[in-house]
Coordinates of C-alpha atoms in Angstrom, one line a residue:
Chain A
X1 CA 19.9 10.9 -50.4
X2 CA 22.7 8.4 -50.6
X3 CA 22.9 5.1 -48.6
X4 CA 25.6 6.7 -46.4
X5 CA 23.4 9.6 -45.2
X6 CA 20.6 7.1 -44.7
X7 CA 22.8 5.1 -42.3
X8 CA 23.5 8.3 -40.4
X9 CA 19.8 9.3 -40.2
X10 CA 19.0 5.7 -39.1
X11 CA 21.5 5.9 -36.3
X12 CA 20.2 9.2 -35.0
X13 CA 16.6 7.8 -35.0
X14 CA 17.8 4.6 -33.3
X15 CA 19.5 6.7 -30.5
X16 CA 16.4 8.9 -30.2
X17 CA 14.0 5.9 -30.0
X18 CA 16.3 4.3 -27.4
X19 CA 16.3 7.4 -25.3
X20 CA 12.5 7.6 -25.5
X21 CA 12.3 4.0 -24.2
X22 CA 14.7 5.0 -21.4
X23 CA 12.4 7.9 -20.4
X24 CA 9.6 5.3 -20.3
X25 CA 11.5 3.7 -17.4
X26 CA 12.4 6.8 -15.6
X27 CA 10.0 8.0 -12.8
X28 CA 8.6 11.4 -12.3
X29 CA 10.3 13.6 -9.7
X30 CA 7.9 16.6 -9.9
X31 CA 4.6 16.0 -8.1
X32 CA 1.7 14.9 -10.4
X33 CA -0.7 16.3 -7.8
X34 CA 0.0 18.6 -4.8
X35 CA -2.2 20.1 -2.1
X36 CA -1.9 21.7 1.3
X37 CA -4.3 20.8 4.0
X38 CA -4.6 21.3 7.8
X39 CA -6.0 19.1 10.5
X40 CA -6.8 19.9 14.1
X41 CA -6.5 17.6 17.1
X42 CA -8.2 18.2 20.5
X43 CA -7.3 15.5 22.9
X44 CA -9.7 14.3 25.6
X45 CA -8.5 15.3 29.0
X46 CA -11.5 14.2 31.2
X47 CA -13.1 17.6 31.0
X48 CA -13.7 18.4 27.2
X49 CA -15.9 15.5 26.1
X50 CA -17.9 17.7 23.8
X51 CA -15.0 19.2 21.9
X52 CA -12.5 16.4 22.0
X53 CA -11.6 14.8 18.6
X54 CA -9.2 12.2 20.0
X55 CA -8.7 10.1 23.0
X56 CA -5.9 8.2 24.8
X57 CA -6.6 4.5 24.4
X58 CA -3.3 2.9 25.4
X59 CA -0.7 3.8 28.0
X60 CA 2.3 2.2 29.5
X61 CA 2.2 0.7 33.0
X62 CA 3.1 4.1 34.6
X63 CA 0.4 6.0 32.7
X64 CA -3.4 6.4 32.5
X65 CA -6.1 7.2 30.0
X66 CA -6.8 10.8 31.0
X67 CA -3.4 12.5 30.9
X68 CA -0.5 11.9 28.6
X69 CA 2.2 9.8 30.4
X70 CA 5.6 10.8 31.8
X71 CA 8.8 10.2 29.9
X72 CA 7.7 12.2 26.8
X73 CA 4.4 10.3 26.6
X74 CA 6.3 7.1 25.6
X75 CA 3.8 4.4 25.1
X76 CA 0.6 6.5 24.7
X77 CA -1.7 5.4 21.9
X78 CA -4.2 8.0 20.7
X79 CA -7.2 7.4 18.4
X80 CA -8.4 10.4 16.4
X81 CA -11.1 11.7 14.1
X82 CA -9.9 15.2 13.3
X83 CA -11.5 17.8 11.0
X84 CA -9.4 18.7 7.9
X85 CA -9.6 22.3 6.7
X86 CA -8.2 24.2 3.7
X87 CA -6.7 26.9 5.9
X88 CA -5.4 27.1 9.5
X89 CA -8.8 28.1 11.0
X90 CA -10.3 25.4 13.3
X91 CA -13.7 26.8 12.5
X92 CA -13.5 26.7 8.7
X93 CA -15.8 24.3 7.0
X94 CA -14.1 20.8 7.0
X95 CA -13.3 19.2 3.7
X96 CA -12.8 15.8 5.3
X97 CA -11.7 13.9 8.4
X98 CA -8.2 12.6 9.4
X99 CA -8.9 9.2 11.0
X100 CA -6.5 6.8 12.6
X101 CA -4.0 6.7 15.4
X102 CA -0.7 8.1 16.6
X103 CA 1.7 6.6 19.1
X104 CA 4.3 8.4 21.2
X105 CA 7.4 6.2 20.9
X106 CA 10.5 7.7 22.5
X107 CA 11.4 7.9 26.2
X108 CA 13.8 10.9 25.9
X109 CA 12.3 13.2 23.3
X110 CA 9.0 13.8 21.6
X111 CA 8.5 11.5 18.6
X112 CA 5.4 9.8 17.3
X113 CA 4.5 7.1 14.9
X114 CA 1.5 7.8 12.6
X115 CA -0.9 5.5 10.8
X116 CA -4.0 7.4 9.5
X117 CA -6.3 8.2 6.6
X118 CA -7.5 11.4 5.1
X119 CA -11.2 10.8 4.1
X120 CA -11.8 13.7 1.7
X121 CA -15.3 14.7 0.7
X122 CA -15.3 18.1 -1.0
X123 CA -16.1 19.6 -4.4
X124 CA -12.4 19.3 -5.2
X125 CA -11.6 15.9 -3.9
X126 CA -13.5 12.7 -3.3
X127 CA -11.4 9.8 -2.0
X128 CA -9.0 8.7 0.6
X129 CA -5.2 8.9 1.2
X130 CA -3.4 6.7 3.6
X131 CA -0.4 7.9 5.6
X132 CA 2.3 6.1 7.5
X133 CA 5.6 7.1 9.0
X134 CA 7.8 8.4 11.9
X135 CA 7.3 11.9 13.1
X136 CA 10.2 13.6 14.9
X137 CA 7.8 16.2 16.4
X138 CA 10.3 18.8 17.4
X139 CA 11.8 19.1 13.9
X140 CA 10.3 22.0 12.0
X141 CA 9.3 20.1 8.8
X142 CA 9.4 16.3 8.5
X143 CA 8.4 13.8 5.8
X144 CA 6.0 11.0 6.2
X145 CA 4.7 8.8 3.3
X146 CA 1.5 8.5 1.4
X147 CA 1.3 4.8 0.8
X148 CA -2.0 4.4 -1.1
X149 CA -5.3 6.0 -2.0
X150 CA -8.8 5.4 -3.3
X151 CA -11.4 7.3 -5.4
X152 CA -9.7 10.4 -6.9
X153 CA -6.4 9.0 -5.5
X154 CA -6.7 5.5 -6.8
X155 CA -3.3 3.8 -6.6
X156 CA -1.5 7.1 -5.8
X157 CA 1.7 7.3 -3.7
X158 CA 3.8 10.1 -2.5
X159 CA 5.3 12.2 0.3
X160 CA 3.6 14.4 2.9
X161 CA 5.7 17.2 4.5
X162 CA 4.2 18.0 7.9
X163 CA 4.7 21.0 10.1
X164 CA 3.3 21.7 13.6
X165 CA 1.4 24.9 12.8
X166 CA 0.1 25.5 16.3
X167 CA 0.3 23.8 19.7
X168 CA -1.6 24.7 22.9
X169 CA -0.4 22.9 26.0
X170 CA -1.2 19.2 25.8
X171 CA -4.8 19.7 24.5
X172 CA -4.7 21.1 20.9
X173 CA -2.4 20.9 18.0
X174 CA -2.7 21.7 14.3
X175 CA -0.7 20.1 11.6
X176 CA 0.0 21.6 8.2
X177 CA 0.2 18.8 5.6
X178 CA 1.9 19.5 2.2
X179 CA 0.9 16.5 0.2
X180 CA 3.0 15.8 -2.9
X181 CA 1.9 12.8 -5.0
X182 CA 4.6 11.4 -7.3
X183 CA 2.8 8.3 -8.6
X184 CA -0.7 9.2 -10.1
X185 CA -2.8 6.8 -12.1
Chain B
X1 CA 26.3 -0.9 -48.5
X2 CA 23.3 -1.7 -50.7
X3 CA 19.7 -1.0 -50.0
X4 CA 19.0 -4.6 -49.2
X5 CA 21.6 -4.8 -46.4
X6 CA 20.3 -1.5 -45.1
X7 CA 16.8 -3.0 -44.7
X8 CA 18.3 -5.9 -42.8
X9 CA 20.2 -3.5 -40.5
X10 CA 17.1 -1.4 -40.1
X11 CA 15.1 -4.5 -39.0
X12 CA 17.7 -5.5 -36.5
X13 CA 17.7 -2.0 -35.0
X14 CA 13.9 -2.0 -34.9
X15 CA 13.8 -5.2 -33.0
X16 CA 16.5 -4.0 -30.6
X17 CA 14.7 -0.7 -30.0
X18 CA 11.4 -2.6 -29.4
X19 CA 13.0 -5.0 -27.0
X20 CA 14.5 -2.0 -25.1
X21 CA 11.0 -0.5 -24.9
X22 CA 9.7 -3.8 -23.6
X23 CA 12.3 -3.8 -20.9
X24 CA 11.1 -0.4 -19.9
X25 CA 7.8 -2.1 -19.0
X26 CA 9.2 -5.1 -17.3
X27 CA 9.8 -4.7 -13.5
X28 CA 13.1 -5.5 -11.9
X29 CA 13.4 -8.7 -9.9
X30 CA 16.9 -8.2 -8.6
X31 CA 17.1 -5.7 -5.7
X32 CA 18.1 -2.2 -6.8
X33 CA 19.3 -1.7 -3.2
X34 CA 20.0 -4.2 -0.5
X35 CA 21.3 -4.0 3.1
X36 CA 21.3 -6.0 6.3
X37 CA 20.6 -4.4 9.6
X38 CA 19.8 -5.6 13.1
X39 CA 17.6 -4.2 15.8
X40 CA 17.3 -4.9 19.5
X41 CA 14.2 -4.9 21.7
X42 CA 14.3 -4.8 25.5
X43 CA 10.8 -5.0 26.8
X44 CA 9.8 -3.2 30.1
X45 CA 9.0 -5.7 32.8
X46 CA 8.6 -3.4 35.8
X47 CA 12.2 -3.7 36.9
X48 CA 14.3 -2.5 33.9
X49 CA 13.1 1.1 33.3
X50 CA 16.6 2.4 32.5
X51 CA 17.4 -0.2 29.8
X52 CA 13.9 -0.9 28.3
X53 CA 13.4 0.2 24.7
X54 CA 9.8 -1.0 24.5
X55 CA 6.7 -1.2 26.7
X56 CA 3.4 -3.1 26.7
X57 CA 0.6 -0.5 26.1
X58 CA -2.3 -2.7 25.4
X59 CA -3.5 -6.0 26.7
X60 CA -6.6 -8.2 26.6
X61 CA -9.0 -8.4 29.5
X62 CA -7.0 -11.3 31.0
X63 CA -3.6 -9.5 30.8
X64 CA -1.8 -6.5 32.3
X65 CA 0.9 -3.9 31.3
X66 CA 3.9 -5.5 33.2
X67 CA 3.9 -9.0 31.9
X68 CA 3.1 -10.4 28.4
X69 CA -0.3 -12.1 28.6
X70 CA -1.3 -15.8 28.7
X71 CA -2.4 -17.5 25.4
X72 CA 0.7 -16.7 23.5
X73 CA 0.5 -13.0 24.4
X74 CA -2.6 -12.7 22.2
X75 CA -3.8 -9.1 22.3
X76 CA -0.6 -7.5 23.7
X77 CA 0.3 -4.2 22.0
X78 CA 3.9 -3.1 22.4
X79 CA 5.4 0.3 21.5
X80 CA 9.1 0.4 20.7
X81 CA 12.1 2.6 20.0
X82 CA 14.8 0.1 19.4
X83 CA 18.5 0.8 18.4
X84 CA 19.5 -0.4 14.9
X85 CA 23.0 -1.7 14.4
X86 CA 25.1 -2.9 11.5
X87 CA 26.1 -6.1 13.3
X88 CA 24.5 -8.3 16.0
X89 CA 26.2 -6.5 18.9
X90 CA 23.7 -4.6 21.1
X91 CA 26.6 -2.3 22.1
X92 CA 27.6 -1.3 18.6
X93 CA 27.1 2.4 17.6
X94 CA 23.5 2.7 16.4
X95 CA 22.9 3.8 12.8
X96 CA 19.2 4.6 13.5
X97 CA 16.1 3.7 15.5
X98 CA 13.3 1.2 14.7
X99 CA 10.1 2.9 15.9
X100 CA 6.5 1.8 15.9
X101 CA 4.5 -1.1 17.3
X102 CA 4.0 -4.8 17.3
X103 CA 0.9 -6.8 18.3
X104 CA 0.7 -10.4 19.3
X105 CA -2.2 -11.7 17.4
X106 CA -2.8 -15.5 17.7
X107 CA -4.2 -17.5 20.7
X108 CA -2.5 -20.8 19.9
X109 CA 1.0 -20.0 18.6
X110 CA 3.4 -17.0 18.5
X111 CA 2.6 -14.6 15.7
X112 CA 2.8 -10.9 15.6
X113 CA 1.7 -8.0 13.4
X114 CA 4.3 -5.3 12.7
X115 CA 3.9 -1.6 11.8
X116 CA 7.1 0.4 12.2
X117 CA 9.7 2.7 10.7
X118 CA 13.5 2.5 10.4
X119 CA 14.8 6.1 11.0
X120 CA 18.3 5.9 9.6
X121 CA 20.9 8.5 10.3
X122 CA 24.4 7.4 9.3
X123 CA 27.1 8.3 6.9
X124 CA 25.7 5.6 4.5
X125 CA 21.9 6.3 4.8
X126 CA 19.8 9.3 5.6
X127 CA 16.1 8.6 5.5
X128 CA 13.3 6.4 6.6
X129 CA 11.8 3.0 5.5
X130 CA 8.3 1.9 6.5
X131 CA 7.5 -1.7 7.3
X132 CA 4.2 -3.6 7.5
X133 CA 3.3 -7.2 7.7
X134 CA 2.5 -10.5 9.5
X135 CA 5.3 -12.2 11.4
X136 CA 5.0 -15.9 12.1
X137 CA 7.6 -15.6 14.8
X138 CA 8.5 -19.3 15.0
X139 CA 9.4 -19.7 11.3
X140 CA 13.1 -19.3 10.7
X141 CA 12.9 -16.6 8.0
X142 CA 9.8 -14.7 7.1
X143 CA 9.0 -11.9 4.7
X144 CA 7.4 -8.6 5.6
X145 CA 7.0 -5.7 3.2
X146 CA 8.7 -2.3 2.8
X147 CA 5.8 -0.1 1.8
X148 CA 7.4 3.3 1.4
X149 CA 10.4 5.5 2.3
X150 CA 11.7 9.1 2.5
X151 CA 15.1 10.8 2.0
X152 CA 17.5 8.4 0.4
X153 CA 14.6 5.9 0.1
X154 CA 12.2 8.4 -1.5
X155 CA 9.3 6.3 -3.0
X156 CA 11.2 3.0 -2.6
X157 CA 9.4 -0.3 -2.0
X158 CA 10.5 -3.9 -1.4
X159 CA 10.7 -6.9 0.9
X160 CA 12.4 -7.4 4.2
X161 CA 13.3 -10.9 5.2
X162 CA 13.5 -11.1 9.0
X163 CA 15.1 -13.7 11.3
X164 CA 15.1 -13.9 15.1
X165 CA 18.8 -13.7 15.7
X166 CA 18.7 -14.0 19.5
X167 CA 16.0 -14.4 22.1
X168 CA 16.4 -14.2 25.9
X169 CA 13.4 -15.2 27.9
X170 CA 10.6 -12.6 27.4
X171 CA 12.8 -9.6 27.9
X172 CA 15.2 -9.3 24.9
X173 CA 15.1 -10.2 21.2
X174 CA 17.2 -9.2 18.3
X175 CA 16.0 -9.3 14.7
X176 CA 18.2 -9.6 11.6
X177 CA 16.5 -7.6 8.8
X178 CA 17.6 -8.3 5.2
X179 CA 16.1 -5.4 3.3
X180 CA 15.7 -5.9 -0.5
X181 CA 14.3 -2.9 -2.4
X182 CA 12.9 -3.7 -5.8
X183 CA 11.5 -0.3 -6.7
X184 CA 14.0 2.5 -6.4
X185 CA 13.6 6.1 -7.7
Chain C
X1 CA 13.3 -0.7 -53.0
X2 CA 14.7 2.8 -53.4
X3 CA 16.2 5.1 -50.8
X4 CA 12.9 7.2 -50.7
X5 CA 10.7 4.3 -49.7
X6 CA 13.4 3.2 -47.2
X7 CA 13.0 6.6 -45.5
X8 CA 9.3 6.2 -45.3
X9 CA 9.6 2.7 -43.8
X10 CA 12.2 4.0 -41.4
X11 CA 9.8 6.7 -40.2
X12 CA 6.9 4.3 -39.7
X13 CA 9.2 2.1 -37.7
X14 CA 10.4 5.0 -35.6
X15 CA 6.9 6.1 -34.8
X16 CA 5.9 2.5 -34.0
X17 CA 8.9 2.0 -31.6
X18 CA 8.1 5.4 -30.0
X19 CA 4.5 4.4 -29.3
X20 CA 5.6 1.1 -27.8
X21 CA 7.8 3.1 -25.4
X22 CA 4.8 5.2 -24.5
X23 CA 2.8 2.1 -23.7
X24 CA 5.6 1.1 -21.4
X25 CA 4.7 4.1 -19.3
X26 CA 0.9 3.7 -19.2
X27 CA -0.5 1.9 -16.2
X28 CA -3.2 -0.9 -16.2
X29 CA -6.7 -0.1 -15.1
X30 CA -8.1 -3.6 -15.3
X31 CA -7.2 -5.8 -12.4
X32 CA -4.2 -8.1 -13.1
X33 CA -5.5 -10.4 -10.4
X34 CA -8.9 -10.5 -8.7
X35 CA -10.4 -12.7 -6.0
X36 CA -13.3 -12.7 -3.5
X37 CA -12.7 -13.9 0.1
X38 CA -14.6 -13.7 3.3
X39 CA -13.4 -13.4 6.9
X40 CA -15.2 -13.9 10.2
X41 CA -14.7 -12.0 13.4
X42 CA -15.9 -13.3 16.8
X43 CA -15.1 -10.7 19.5
X44 CA -14.3 -11.8 23.0
X45 CA -17.1 -10.7 25.4
X46 CA -16.0 -12.4 28.7
X47 CA -18.0 -15.5 28.0
X48 CA -16.8 -16.9 24.7
X49 CA -13.1 -17.5 25.2
X50 CA -13.1 -20.8 23.3
X51 CA -14.7 -19.3 20.1
X52 CA -13.4 -15.8 20.1
X53 CA -11.1 -14.8 17.3
X54 CA -10.5 -11.2 18.5
X55 CA -10.2 -9.2 21.7
X56 CA -10.5 -5.6 22.8
X57 CA -7.0 -4.5 23.8
X58 CA -7.5 -0.7 24.0
X59 CA -10.4 1.5 25.2
X60 CA -10.9 5.1 26.0
X61 CA -11.1 6.3 29.6
X62 CA -14.9 5.7 29.7
X63 CA -14.6 2.1 28.4
X64 CA -13.3 -1.3 29.4
X65 CA -11.9 -4.5 27.8
X66 CA -15.0 -6.7 27.9
X67 CA -17.6 -4.6 26.2
X68 CA -17.3 -2.2 23.3
X69 CA -17.4 1.4 24.6
X70 CA -20.2 4.0 24.5
X71 CA -20.1 6.7 21.8
X72 CA -20.1 4.3 18.9
X73 CA -17.1 2.4 20.4
X74 CA -14.9 5.4 19.8
X75 CA -11.4 4.5 20.9
X76 CA -11.7 0.8 21.1
X77 CA -8.7 -1.1 19.7
X78 CA -9.3 -4.7 18.7
X79 CA -6.7 -7.3 17.8
X80 CA -7.8 -10.2 15.6
X81 CA -6.8 -13.5 14.1
X82 CA -9.9 -14.4 11.9
X83 CA -10.4 -17.3 9.6
X84 CA -10.6 -16.6 5.8
X85 CA -12.9 -18.7 3.7
X86 CA -13.8 -18.9 0.0
X87 CA -17.6 -18.6 0.7
X88 CA -19.8 -17.1 3.4
X89 CA -19.8 -20.2 5.6
X90 CA -18.0 -19.8 9.0
X91 CA -17.5 -23.6 9.0
X92 CA -15.8 -23.8 5.6
X93 CA -12.2 -24.9 5.5
X94 CA -10.1 -21.8 6.0
X95 CA -7.7 -20.8 3.2
X96 CA -5.8 -18.4 5.6
X97 CA -6.0 -16.0 8.5
X98 CA -6.7 -12.3 8.6
X99 CA -4.4 -10.9 11.3
X100 CA -4.0 -7.4 12.6
X101 CA -6.1 -4.7 14.2
X102 CA -9.1 -2.4 13.8
X103 CA -9.9 0.8 15.7
X104 CA -13.3 2.4 16.1
X105 CA -12.6 6.1 15.4
X106 CA -15.7 8.3 15.4
X107 CA -17.8 9.5 18.3
X108 CA -21.0 10.0 16.4
X109 CA -21.2 7.2 13.9
X110 CA -19.7 3.8 13.2
X111 CA -16.4 4.0 11.4
X112 CA -13.2 2.1 11.9
X113 CA -9.6 2.2 10.8
X114 CA -8.0 -1.1 9.5
X115 CA -4.4 -2.3 9.5
X116 CA -4.2 -6.0 8.8
X117 CA -2.7 -8.8 6.7
X118 CA -4.2 -11.8 4.8
X119 CA -1.9 -14.7 5.4
X120 CA -3.0 -17.1 2.6
X121 CA -2.0 -20.7 2.6
X122 CA -4.0 -22.8 0.1
X123 CA -3.5 -24.7 -3.1
X124 CA -4.4 -21.5 -5.0
X125 CA -2.4 -18.9 -3.1
X126 CA 0.7 -18.9 -1.0
X127 CA 1.6 -15.4 0.3
X128 CA 0.4 -12.4 2.2
X129 CA -1.5 -9.2 1.3
X130 CA -1.4 -6.1 3.5
X131 CA -4.4 -3.9 3.9
X132 CA -4.8 -0.3 5.2
X133 CA -7.6 2.2 5.2
X134 CA -10.7 3.9 6.6
X135 CA -13.9 1.9 6.8
X136 CA -17.2 3.8 7.0
X137 CA -18.9 0.7 8.3
X138 CA -22.5 1.8 7.6
X139 CA -21.9 2.4 3.9
X140 CA -22.8 -0.7 1.8
X141 CA -19.5 -1.1 -0.1
X142 CA -16.3 0.8 0.7
X143 CA -12.8 0.8 -0.7
X144 CA -9.7 0.2 1.3
X145 CA -6.2 -0.3 -0.1
X146 CA -3.9 -3.2 -0.6
X147 CA -0.5 -1.6 0.0
X148 CA 1.9 -4.6 -0.5
X149 CA 2.3 -8.3 -0.6
X150 CA 4.7 -11.2 -0.4
X151 CA 5.0 -14.7 -2.0
X152 CA 2.6 -15.0 -4.8
X153 CA 1.7 -11.3 -4.2
X154 CA 5.3 -10.1 -4.3
X155 CA 5.2 -6.2 -4.7
X156 CA 1.5 -6.3 -5.6
X157 CA -0.8 -3.3 -4.9
X158 CA -4.5 -2.7 -5.4
X159 CA -7.9 -2.0 -3.9
X160 CA -10.2 -4.1 -1.8
X161 CA -13.9 -3.4 -1.9
X162 CA -15.4 -4.6 1.4
X163 CA -19.0 -5.3 2.4
X164 CA -20.5 -6.3 5.7
X165 CA -22.0 -9.7 4.7
X166 CA -23.5 -10.5 8.1
X167 CA -23.6 -8.9 11.5
X168 CA -24.9 -10.5 14.8
X169 CA -25.3 -8.1 17.7
X170 CA -21.8 -7.0 18.8
X171 CA -20.3 -10.4 18.8
X172 CA -20.0 -11.6 15.2
X173 CA -19.4 -10.0 11.8
X174 CA -18.4 -11.3 8.4
X175 CA -16.8 -9.2 5.7
X176 CA -16.8 -10.0 2.0
X177 CA -13.5 -8.7 0.5
X178 CA -13.3 -8.2 -3.3
X179 CA -9.6 -7.9 -3.9
X180 CA -8.6 -6.2 -7.2
X181 CA -4.8 -6.0 -7.8
X182 CA -3.7 -3.4 -10.4
X183 CA 0.0 -3.7 -10.0
X184 CA 1.3 -7.3 -10.3
X185 CA 4.9 -8.3 -10.8

């Protein structure tokens, strides 16, 4: 091999090593972990104390704590402790609890703001995931964010695509949560 | 070119490629995206139902839901759906909505705690940004954090420097939000 | 040095530079910063206005704003501005304030959901840290997350292991917070 071909080889390697460094910088756009879970919310309405998993704890001046307020429930704050299941059956064995709050926050349509945690305790997953974001309820699928986690989800971050999977009057709803984690440690 | 000068070239390239790998590790301290937005809050006071964009939904024992409480509003929880504009004019065409809540949380000065989302829907930006942090209201500029995003802001993080741009009694305020994103995907 | 040994050297360098790029990708599992802090919560009970650092601002339909509600306080929302100290002494000089809210969110045991900020202002630290997570209060040590920061903690993330360090009736508690930051900028 002559000096000339060595220079060529050297250049190719240099470019290759540079591109590998560049890939070190680039983030991953395919989820490093993904799972689909459901959770079920039964709101307290003054008559269902035994079954209720959530309760109105804040209301605007024109509301009260037994019935969701007028004006698209604007101002209602709800605290919840909802069972999480692997399928859409309320009676399936829970794999954890969804705990936190949601707030109805528009006067002229249904939207909410979510701050809650999935506390997972199953053979598959031990740990928590924290969610935050705006939920334009009437849109079929909408994205909220996974801002952090603990245990199996130590330092994880990602996106959760949520979908209203069932809705019964103003007492029950079920959300399908497609969790896609893009930063895994 | 002799073998000796080849070794020198090789060394230079090695150092260069190493430093490029090193830069792959180092985080960026210049924003990868930056924008300035304003949002406008008109709090419900019992008389302005048509114009109000926010409402008191929680109060301490000594307060009520129509007027912000004594002791620097300590304990008041406010839910809001505020228009976001590109300039400081309340009547400019909104580019999105700021949705979430703020809490007054000190007894002897004005401070608040913020948890909210910018839902942006303009030709420039489609997506959401989630904010969280303590707001020492009387300080001229203060930093809160951008913890996550969706859409155009998928997985983004950063800092928002906020400034009270206008304040009218206890009914209206306008915040200038200088968003600096340091982690972009 | 002949062309052959040059090729060998070149290969070694290439592999070295590649492995350094790979290390650029790998995350750190030892904390890059760690500190232990305490904070102290004195809840308003109708009689301790002067000393109280927190107040009930939301309650379910069966509760009120002076006493934590039945059913494990399910639905109570508490806003706080608690002193942070370096040791477990309530009377030590505070190094900052813990500000935000907690929510009791289970009907059949004590759990809470936390969203708050440490506003630190000491010779050692100037900046804020934002916390979020589920707190199974009766467990000895539990992990919540540090989702973001400002100032000295610009863009930081990590885990906080919390422990109930003292508890007096339903008026006072002290939390020990072991903050471990794994992403430092």
